[in-house]
Amino acid sequence: MSNGNMSFGSKHMWYITGAAVLIALLAWALLQRDVLTSIGIGNQQATSTETSTDTSGGTTASSNLPSGWPSDAPALLSGAKITYSGQSDPKTEIAGPTVVFTASSKPQTAVTFYKSQFTAHGWTFRGQGDDLGSVQLAATKGTRKVTVTILETRSGVLNVTIGISKLGS
């Protein structure tokens, strides 16, 4: 390399490094888009509201919950700010009343809270899974299923989606 030109191997390594950086940036952008969509940013149906504490330690804001929201649904976390309320999950498009909100809490605290809410409202806990940094909880009651997805968007701030659908959806 006395003439200042890069060798074939050196050029090849730069192309590989550039491609890896490009792929990492694209993956990051897609994850950011999914997070923003899941919290209702850019969603025309989104609403924002403060909620009040109920006697079970959760929160309610019936005027901002979707129509058809069942009275035996798990309560929202204390201090919840509703970002979406509608008749289907904005991310999965599964039909059924759904609410998305943000709250200040830790994931494990929310998991414990929702497991106790399932019991308190007569739901049968069916399982817990982890997917891409979020925790999903599932419970059933009669012909219905409730799914709670908990994602910590930054330290101490959760994005929670609660959807109620018919079994088999």
PDB file of C-alpha atoms in Angstrom:
ATOM      1  CA  MET A   1       0.000   0.000   0.000  1.00  0.00           C
ATOM      2  CA  SER A   2       2.809   2.397  -0.741  1.00  0.00           C
ATOM      3  CA  ASN A   3       0.703   4.379  -3.227  1.00  0.00           C
ATOM      4  CA  GLY A   4      -2.006   5.228  -0.634  1.00  0.00           C
ATOM      5  CA  ASN A   5      -4.680   2.968  -2.105  1.00  0.00           C
ATOM      6  CA  MET A   6      -6.665   0.611   0.094  1.00  0.00           C
ATOM      7  CA  SER A   7      -6.287  -3.083  -0.468  1.00  0.00           C
ATOM      8  CA  PHE A   8      -9.273  -5.135  -1.588  1.00  0.00           C
ATOM      9  CA  GLY A   9      -9.595  -6.657   1.907  1.00  0.00           C
ATOM     10  CA  SER A  10      -9.578  -3.245   3.571  1.00  0.00           C
ATOM     11  CA  LYS A  11     -12.276  -1.898   1.229  1.00  0.00           C
ATOM     12  CA  HIS A  12     -14.315  -5.031   1.791  1.00  0.00           C
ATOM     13  CA  MET A  13     -14.116  -4.570   5.575  1.00  0.00           C
ATOM     14  CA  TRP A  14     -15.356  -0.960   5.258  1.00  0.00           C
ATOM     15  CA  TYR A  15     -18.336  -2.116   3.173  1.00  0.00           C
ATOM     16  CA  ILE A  16     -19.205  -4.772   5.747  1.00  0.00           C
ATOM     17  CA  THR A  17     -18.912  -2.266   8.604  1.00  0.00           C
ATOM     18  CA  GLY A  18     -21.087   0.252   6.740  1.00  0.00           C
ATOM     19  CA  ALA A  19     -23.727  -2.383   6.011  1.00  0.00           C
ATOM     20  CA  ALA A  20     -23.784  -3.471   9.669  1.00  0.00           C
ATOM     21  CA  VAL A  21     -24.242   0.139  10.820  1.00  0.00           C
ATOM     22  CA  LEU A  22     -27.037   0.660   8.283  1.00  0.00           C
ATOM     23  CA  ILE A  23     -28.847  -2.505   9.414  1.00  0.00           C
ATOM     24  CA  ALA A  24     -28.500  -1.477  13.070  1.00  0.00           C
ATOM     25  CA  LEU A  25     -29.946   1.982  12.313  1.00  0.00           C
ATOM     26  CA  LEU A  26     -32.879   0.482  10.409  1.00  0.00           C
ATOM     27  CA  ALA A  27     -33.608  -1.954  13.250  1.00  0.00           C
ATOM     28  CA  TRP A  28     -33.483   0.890  15.768  1.00  0.00           C
ATOM     29  CA  ALA A  29     -35.849   3.013  13.644  1.00  0.00           C
ATOM     30  CA  LEU A  30     -38.339   0.156  13.340  1.00  0.00           C
ATOM     31  CA  LEU A  31     -38.275  -0.478  17.087  1.00  0.00           C
ATOM     32  CA  GLN A  32     -38.825   3.224  17.789  1.00  0.00           C
ATOM     33  CA  ARG A  33     -41.758   3.287  15.364  1.00  0.00           C
ATOM     34  CA  ASP A  34     -43.319   0.247  17.073  1.00  0.00           C
ATOM     35  CA  VAL A  35     -42.896   1.820  20.520  1.00  0.00           C
ATOM     36  CA  LEU A  36     -44.419   5.111  19.353  1.00  0.00           C
ATOM     37  CA  THR A  37     -47.315   3.284  17.700  1.00  0.00           C
ATOM     38  CA  SER A  38     -47.937   1.162  20.786  1.00  0.00           C
ATOM     39  CA  ILE A  39     -48.258   4.259  22.975  1.00  0.00           C
ATOM     40  CA  GLY A  40     -50.620   5.923  20.526  1.00  0.00           C
ATOM     41  CA  ILE A  41     -48.364   8.666  19.154  1.00  0.00           C
ATOM     42  CA  GLY A  42     -49.559   9.544  15.681  1.00  0.00           C
ATOM     43  CA  ASN A  43     -52.842   7.722  16.264  1.00  0.00           C
ATOM     44  CA  GLN A  44     -55.808   9.959  15.482  1.00  0.00           C
ATOM     45  CA  GLN A  45     -58.025   8.092  17.950  1.00  0.00           C
ATOM     46  CA  ALA A  46     -55.670   8.768  20.847  1.00  0.00           C
ATOM     47  CA  THR A  47     -56.906  10.604  23.910  1.00  0.00           C
ATOM     48  CA  SER A  48     -55.056  11.747  26.987  1.00  0.00           C
ATOM     49  CA  THR A  49     -56.496  11.994  30.452  1.00  0.00           C
ATOM     50  CA  GLU A  50     -55.621  11.714  34.100  1.00  0.00           C
ATOM     51  CA  THR A  51     -57.420   8.967  35.981  1.00  0.00           C
ATOM     52  CA  SER A  52     -58.481   8.659  39.587  1.00  0.00           C
ATOM     53  CA  THR A  53     -57.733   5.938  42.121  1.00  0.00           C
ATOM     54  CA  ASP A  54     -60.427   3.377  42.886  1.00  0.00           C
ATOM     55  CA  THR A  55     -60.751   1.240  46.030  1.00  0.00           C
ATOM     56  CA  SER A  56     -58.797  -1.698  44.544  1.00  0.00           C
ATOM     57  CA  GLY A  57     -55.658   0.395  44.042  1.00  0.00           C
ATOM     58  CA  GLY A  58     -56.190   0.777  40.304  1.00  0.00           C
ATOM     59  CA  THR A  59     -57.642   3.673  38.403  1.00  0.00           C
ATOM     60  CA  THR A  60     -60.774   4.278  36.445  1.00  0.00           C
ATOM     61  CA  ALA A  61     -61.842   6.897  33.953  1.00  0.00           C
ATOM     62  CA  SER A  62     -65.051   5.486  32.527  1.00  0.00           C
ATOM     63  CA  SER A  63     -65.648   8.474  30.246  1.00  0.00           C
ATOM     64  CA  ASN A  64     -62.361   7.669  28.502  1.00  0.00           C
ATOM     65  CA  LEU A  65     -62.588   3.898  28.412  1.00  0.00           C
ATOM     66  CA  PRO A  66     -63.928   2.401  25.175  1.00  0.00           C
ATOM     67  CA  SER A  67     -67.615   1.634  24.869  1.00  0.00           C
ATOM     68  CA  GLY A  68     -68.278  -1.926  25.914  1.00  0.00           C
ATOM     69  CA  TRP A  69     -65.487  -1.880  28.497  1.00  0.00           C
ATOM     70  CA  PRO A  70     -66.579  -4.582  30.958  1.00  0.00           C
ATOM     71  CA  SER A  71     -67.071  -3.801  34.628  1.00  0.00           C
ATOM     72  CA  ASP A  72     -64.995  -6.868  35.548  1.00  0.00           C
ATOM     73  CA  ALA A  73     -61.959  -5.695  33.559  1.00  0.00           C
ATOM     74  CA  PRO A  74     -58.734  -5.227  35.515  1.00  0.00           C
ATOM     75  CA  ALA A  75     -58.264  -1.695  36.853  1.00  0.00           C
ATOM     76  CA  LEU A  76     -55.697   0.673  35.389  1.00  0.00           C
ATOM     77  CA  LEU A  77     -52.514   1.365  37.330  1.00  0.00           C
ATOM     78  CA  SER A  78     -52.644   4.347  39.665  1.00  0.00           C
ATOM     79  CA  GLY A  79     -51.831   7.615  37.883  1.00  0.00           C
ATOM     80  CA  ALA A  80     -52.527   6.148  34.437  1.00  0.00           C
ATOM     81  CA  LYS A  81     -52.685   8.544  31.486  1.00  0.00           C
ATOM     82  CA  ILE A  82     -54.798   7.056  28.704  1.00  0.00           C
ATOM     83  CA  THR A  83     -53.222   7.467  25.262  1.00  0.00           C
ATOM     84  CA  TYR A  84     -55.639   5.268  23.281  1.00  0.00           C
ATOM     85  CA  SER A  85     -59.134   3.958  23.829  1.00  0.00           C
ATOM     86  CA  GLY A  86     -60.884   2.009  21.096  1.00  0.00           C
ATOM     87  CA  GLN A  87     -62.593  -1.110  19.809  1.00  0.00           C
ATOM     88  CA  SER A  88     -59.439  -2.929  18.704  1.00  0.00           C
ATOM     89  CA  ASP A  89     -55.792  -3.194  19.668  1.00  0.00           C
ATOM     90  CA  PRO A  90     -53.955  -0.513  17.643  1.00  0.00           C
ATOM     91  CA  LYS A  91     -50.907  -2.745  17.226  1.00  0.00           C
ATOM     92  CA  THR A  92     -52.354  -6.241  16.685  1.00  0.00           C
ATOM     93  CA  GLU A  93     -55.753  -5.123  15.307  1.00  0.00           C
ATOM     94  CA  ILE A  94     -57.490  -7.800  17.428  1.00  0.00           C
ATOM     95  CA  ALA A  95     -61.135  -6.786  17.890  1.00  0.00           C
ATOM     96  CA  GLY A  96     -62.387  -5.974  21.363  1.00  0.00           C
ATOM     97  CA  PRO A  97     -62.335  -3.037  23.754  1.00  0.00           C
ATOM     98  CA  THR A  98     -58.747  -1.906  24.298  1.00  0.00           C
ATOM     99  CA  VAL A  99     -57.076   0.795  26.342  1.00  0.00           C
ATOM    100  CA  VAL A 100     -53.440   1.917  26.156  1.00  0.00           C
ATOM    101  CA  PHE A 101     -51.948   4.093  28.863  1.00  0.00           C
ATOM    102  CA  THR A 102     -48.709   5.239  30.425  1.00  0.00           C
ATOM    103  CA  ALA A 103     -47.977   5.106  34.140  1.00  0.00           C
ATOM    104  CA  SER A 104     -45.073   5.536  36.509  1.00  0.00           C
ATOM    105  CA  SER A 105     -44.169   2.102  37.851  1.00  0.00           C
ATOM    106  CA  LYS A 106     -41.757  -0.793  37.484  1.00  0.00           C
ATOM    107  CA  PRO A 107     -42.598  -3.806  35.290  1.00  0.00           C
ATOM    108  CA  GLN A 108     -42.541  -6.331  38.153  1.00  0.00           C
ATOM    109  CA  THR A 109     -44.822  -4.120  40.266  1.00  0.00           C
ATOM    110  CA  ALA A 110     -47.297  -3.950  37.362  1.00  0.00           C
ATOM    111  CA  VAL A 111     -47.126  -7.731  36.812  1.00  0.00           C
ATOM    112  CA  THR A 112     -47.929  -8.350  40.490  1.00  0.00           C
ATOM    113  CA  PHE A 113     -50.738  -5.773  40.371  1.00  0.00           C
ATOM    114  CA  TYR A 114     -52.395  -7.326  37.301  1.00  0.00           C
ATOM    115  CA  LYS A 115     -52.150 -10.881  38.608  1.00  0.00           C
ATOM    116  CA  SER A 116     -53.989  -9.700  41.742  1.00  0.00           C
ATOM    117  CA  GLN A 117     -56.524  -7.824  39.571  1.00  0.00           C
ATOM    118  CA  PHE A 118     -57.274 -11.012  37.626  1.00  0.00           C
ATOM    119  CA  THR A 119     -58.056 -12.841  40.869  1.00  0.00           C
ATOM    120  CA  ALA A 120     -60.053  -9.941  42.332  1.00  0.00           C
ATOM    121  CA  HIS A 121     -62.267  -9.740  39.222  1.00  0.00           C
ATOM    122  CA  GLY A 122     -62.775 -13.499  38.762  1.00  0.00           C
ATOM    123  CA  TRP A 123     -60.389 -14.065  35.834  1.00  0.00           C
ATOM    124  CA  THR A 124     -58.284 -17.234  35.578  1.00  0.00           C
ATOM    125  CA  PHE A 125     -54.606 -16.453  35.018  1.00  0.00           C
ATOM    126  CA  ARG A 126     -53.349 -18.453  32.016  1.00  0.00           C
ATOM    127  CA  GLY A 127     -49.738 -17.433  31.659  1.00  0.00           C
ATOM    128  CA  GLN A 128     -46.961 -14.925  31.282  1.00  0.00           C
ATOM    129  CA  GLY A 129     -44.504 -14.417  28.444  1.00  0.00           C
ATOM    130  CA  ASP A 130     -41.709 -12.062  27.535  1.00  0.00           C
ATOM    131  CA  ASP A 131     -41.291 -10.703  24.017  1.00  0.00           C
ATOM    132  CA  LEU A 132     -38.860  -8.021  22.820  1.00  0.00           C
ATOM    133  CA  GLY A 133     -38.572  -6.452  26.263  1.00  0.00           C
ATOM    134  CA  SER A 134     -42.283  -6.481  27.075  1.00  0.00           C
ATOM    135  CA  VAL A 135     -44.214  -8.743  29.426  1.00  0.00           C
ATOM    136  CA  GLN A 136     -47.534 -10.251  28.323  1.00  0.00           C
ATOM    137  CA  LEU A 137     -50.083 -11.592  30.783  1.00  0.00           C
ATOM    138  CA  ALA A 138     -53.158 -13.572  29.753  1.00  0.00           C
ATOM    139  CA  ALA A 139     -56.294 -14.542  31.650  1.00  0.00           C
ATOM    140  CA  THR A 140     -59.698 -15.935  30.722  1.00  0.00           C
ATOM    141  CA  LYS A 141     -63.215 -15.701  32.055  1.00  0.00           C
ATOM    142  CA  GLY A 142     -66.078 -17.520  30.373  1.00  0.00           C
ATOM    143  CA  THR A 143     -65.774 -16.880  26.638  1.00  0.00           C
ATOM    144  CA  ARG A 144     -63.479 -13.879  27.022  1.00  0.00           C
ATOM    145  CA  LYS A 145     -59.727 -13.362  27.159  1.00  0.00           C
ATOM    146  CA  VAL A 146     -57.856 -10.404  28.623  1.00  0.00           C
ATOM    147  CA  THR A 147     -54.316  -9.655  27.535  1.00  0.00           C
ATOM    148  CA  VAL A 148     -52.116  -7.157  29.357  1.00  0.00           C
ATOM    149  CA  THR A 149     -48.871  -6.055  27.698  1.00  0.00           C
ATOM    150  CA  ILE A 150     -46.392  -4.125  29.838  1.00  0.00           C
ATOM    151  CA  LEU A 151     -43.426  -2.312  28.292  1.00  0.00           C
ATOM    152  CA  GLU A 152     -40.968  -0.115  30.177  1.00  0.00           C
ATOM    153  CA  THR A 153     -40.312   2.722  27.709  1.00  0.00           C
ATOM    154  CA  ARG A 154     -37.759   4.372  29.991  1.00  0.00           C
ATOM    155  CA  SER A 155     -36.745   3.831  33.598  1.00  0.00           C
ATOM    156  CA  GLY A 156     -39.853   3.904  35.782  1.00  0.00           C
ATOM    157  CA  VAL A 157     -42.282   4.687  32.929  1.00  0.00           C
ATOM    158  CA  LEU A 158     -44.545   1.967  31.572  1.00  0.00           C
ATOM    159  CA  ASN A 159     -46.684   1.705  28.480  1.00  0.00           C
ATOM    160  CA  VAL A 160     -49.523  -0.744  29.188  1.00  0.00           C
ATOM    161  CA  THR A 161     -52.074  -2.178  26.766  1.00  0.00           C
ATOM    162  CA  ILE A 162     -55.144  -3.995  28.077  1.00  0.00           C
ATOM    163  CA  GLY A 163     -57.306  -5.718  25.491  1.00  0.00           C
ATOM    164  CA  ILE A 164     -60.378  -7.852  26.006  1.00  0.00           C
ATOM    165  CA  SER A 165     -61.459 -10.182  23.232  1.00  0.00           C
ATOM    166  CA  LYS A 166     -63.425 -13.344  22.600  1.00  0.00           C
ATOM    167  CA  LEU A 167     -61.536 -16.602  23.093  1.00  0.00           C
ATOM    168  CA  GLY A 168     -59.979 -17.752  19.854  1.00  0.00           C
ATOM    169  CA  SER A 169     -59.220 -14.200  18.668  1.00  0.00           C
TER     170      SER A 169
END
